[in-house]
Amino acid sequence: MADMAHVRGACLVLLISHVRCHEMTSNTDQHRRLLALDNTLRPCNSSVVEPPGCYGNDCATNATCPIGQYVQSCSSTPKNQGDGISVTSNACTAHSSGPRNRQSPRATCTSSPTTVVESGPLYLDNQEVTASCPAETDAIQCTCHSPWSVCGTTTEFYPSGNRCTKHIRVSDGRRRGTGGGAGAKVYAICRAPTALDGSGTVFASGCYGNDCATNATCPIGQYVQSCSSTPRHQGDGISVTSNACTAHSSGPRNRQSAEATCCAVPTTVVESGPLYLDNQEVTASCPAETDAIQCTCHSPWSVCGTTTEFYPSGNRCTKHIRVSDGRRRGTGGGAGAKVYAICRPTTDASIVAPTEAPTHVRTVTKANGTAAADSSDSSRGGTPVWVIVLASIGSCVTVVAIVVVVVLYRRNQLSVVLSRMYSVVATLEGQTPECALDSHDGTEKLGFKAGCDQL
């Protein structure tokens, strides 16, 4: 019984070791998948947080950066409406002004630290309200918040030098809170001139005029990861290269500023073609083994529609372009619009790519800053379970055979067993059992008697 217990114990240990090895292999593959997915969706430790907004007077919605990241830009949708935008170093807040005004915040976050300066503890009106960044930091964006909706036509705007200044008109005179004042507050997002992680956002002040273009160019060795314009979805749209983002104005009253998020992860840009096209679907497709991460549209005839930047569908960027006014610019340049796709390698070279790409993956960033990956991929990698089971059974049989031989040898029964095996074989081959030697004492060499047929 003790010997059988040893056999069972040996098999159990072997089976557990196989299962654990399989689990470790599967976990390693899963970890590699998650690393590859994280590299695909969130390069350079950057993210965009865009929760749905809310309705109602003084209703506020927060877009909070993930832990370890800081607000680089803050905007609201619809732009320049409602009670404006307030901001902290890790959160962007959009304020609604009534039951029919839904304001949603949008925060661009990276690991490059920022600070936020408020114009003061009081809401002020009928004067210039200013927020100034500290020395050795740059003002990169300005916002305005007013519970009385007196921020005017812009709730986000660009700084003047190292400070944010906005003229606030007279409010309706109501005072909220003890000593809270009335009017508006101005906020300045401030950042050190050099991003600590080698990534960051490049802003380029805009210009006015038909076909006026403003470039936000990445530093040497960095590449465009996302490209947008301010005001968003206006003007003649956005064109892009692998190291520059260009915002195009459409007239003397339309000022378009460019904003590029840059880092060291290489990207390529695919253009829909050499011609501007209209009255059709215009498409730019990324090459194999790259992912489309953002799409933009540029039209000197302002026919990009309601969006000049949009998300890809699969590995390509497609947009329906309506009929343009028919003017042709340049020899054979066509008329209508061009679409651009920003493409990035599916995985970083230092990360092992998954054997099967997930069928559907999205990153959901909640308003509290937590992020979750949702995937319908059922593959987990590693060795199939049935192979593990068969290998375990075979190993157990081997262990049992070895243990049985050792036990018989220790009890001097090995020769008896072998002799009986020879007798069985002889019977099966048509010999008489007497032909097989039965050397129980182990003194004779096992074999067959003279005159008996050999096997």
PDB file of C-alpha atoms in Angstrom, residues 39 42-46 110-111 195 197-202 217-226 242-243 260-267 293 344 348:
ATOM      1  CA  ASN A  39       1.344  49.640 -27.036  1.00  0.00           C
ATOM      2  CA  ARG A  42      -1.830  54.063 -25.798  1.00  0.00           C
ATOM      3  CA  PRO A  43       1.563  55.062 -27.197  1.00  0.00           C
ATOM      4  CA  CYS A  44       3.984  57.288 -25.304  1.00  0.00           C
ATOM      5  CA  ASN A  45       1.935  56.936 -22.139  1.00  0.00           C
ATOM      6  CA  SER A  46      -0.736  59.256 -23.522  1.00  0.00           C
ATOM      7  CA  THR A 110       0.331  62.414 -20.900  1.00  0.00           C
ATOM      8  CA  SER A 111       2.922  61.671 -18.242  1.00  0.00           C
ATOM      9  CA  ALA A 195       8.534  67.055 -21.504  1.00  0.00           C
ATOM     10  CA  ASP A 197       9.174  61.505 -20.853  1.00  0.00           C
ATOM     11  CA  GLY A 198      10.198  62.725 -24.300  1.00  0.00           C
ATOM     12  CA  SER A 199       6.587  63.115 -25.358  1.00  0.00           C
ATOM     13  CA  GLY A 200       4.190  65.996 -25.332  1.00  0.00           C
ATOM     14  CA  THR A 201       1.856  68.241 -27.219  1.00  0.00           C
ATOM     15  CA  VAL A 202       2.991  70.889 -29.704  1.00  0.00           C
ATOM     16  CA  THR A 217       5.831  70.369 -35.989  1.00  0.00           C
ATOM     17  CA  CYS A 218       7.150  67.607 -33.740  1.00  0.00           C
ATOM     18  CA  PRO A 219      10.704  67.857 -32.339  1.00  0.00           C
ATOM     19  CA  ILE A 220      13.429  65.955 -34.181  1.00  0.00           C
ATOM     20  CA  GLY A 221      13.152  62.219 -33.526  1.00  0.00           C
ATOM     21  CA  GLN A 222       9.449  62.355 -32.666  1.00  0.00           C
ATOM     22  CA  TYR A 223       6.365  61.556 -34.734  1.00  0.00           C
ATOM     23  CA  VAL A 224       2.751  62.706 -34.852  1.00  0.00           C
ATOM     24  CA  GLN A 225       0.438  60.453 -32.834  1.00  0.00           C
ATOM     25  CA  SER A 226      -2.663  62.649 -33.069  1.00  0.00           C
ATOM     26  CA  SER A 242       4.502  61.916 -40.006  1.00  0.00           C
ATOM     27  CA  ASN A 243       6.105  64.842 -38.147  1.00  0.00           C
ATOM     28  CA  ALA A 260       0.035  67.743 -32.478  1.00  0.00           C
ATOM     29  CA  THR A 261       0.687  65.020 -29.904  1.00  0.00           C
ATOM     30  CA  CYS A 262       4.210  63.722 -30.525  1.00  0.00           C
ATOM     31  CA  CYS A 263       6.482  60.967 -29.241  1.00  0.00           C
ATOM     32  CA  ALA A 264       9.264  58.632 -30.361  1.00  0.00           C
ATOM     33  CA  VAL A 265       6.978  55.848 -31.641  1.00  0.00           C
ATOM     34  CA  PRO A 266       7.326  55.987 -35.460  1.00  0.00           C
ATOM     35  CA  THR A 267       4.239  56.687 -37.567  1.00  0.00           C
ATOM     36  CA  ILE A 293      -4.983  55.431 -35.237  1.00  0.00           C
ATOM     37  CA  ARG A 344       1.520  53.071 -36.547  1.00  0.00           C
ATOM     38  CA  ASP A 348       6.635  47.677 -30.807  1.00  0.00           C
TER      39      ASP A 348
END
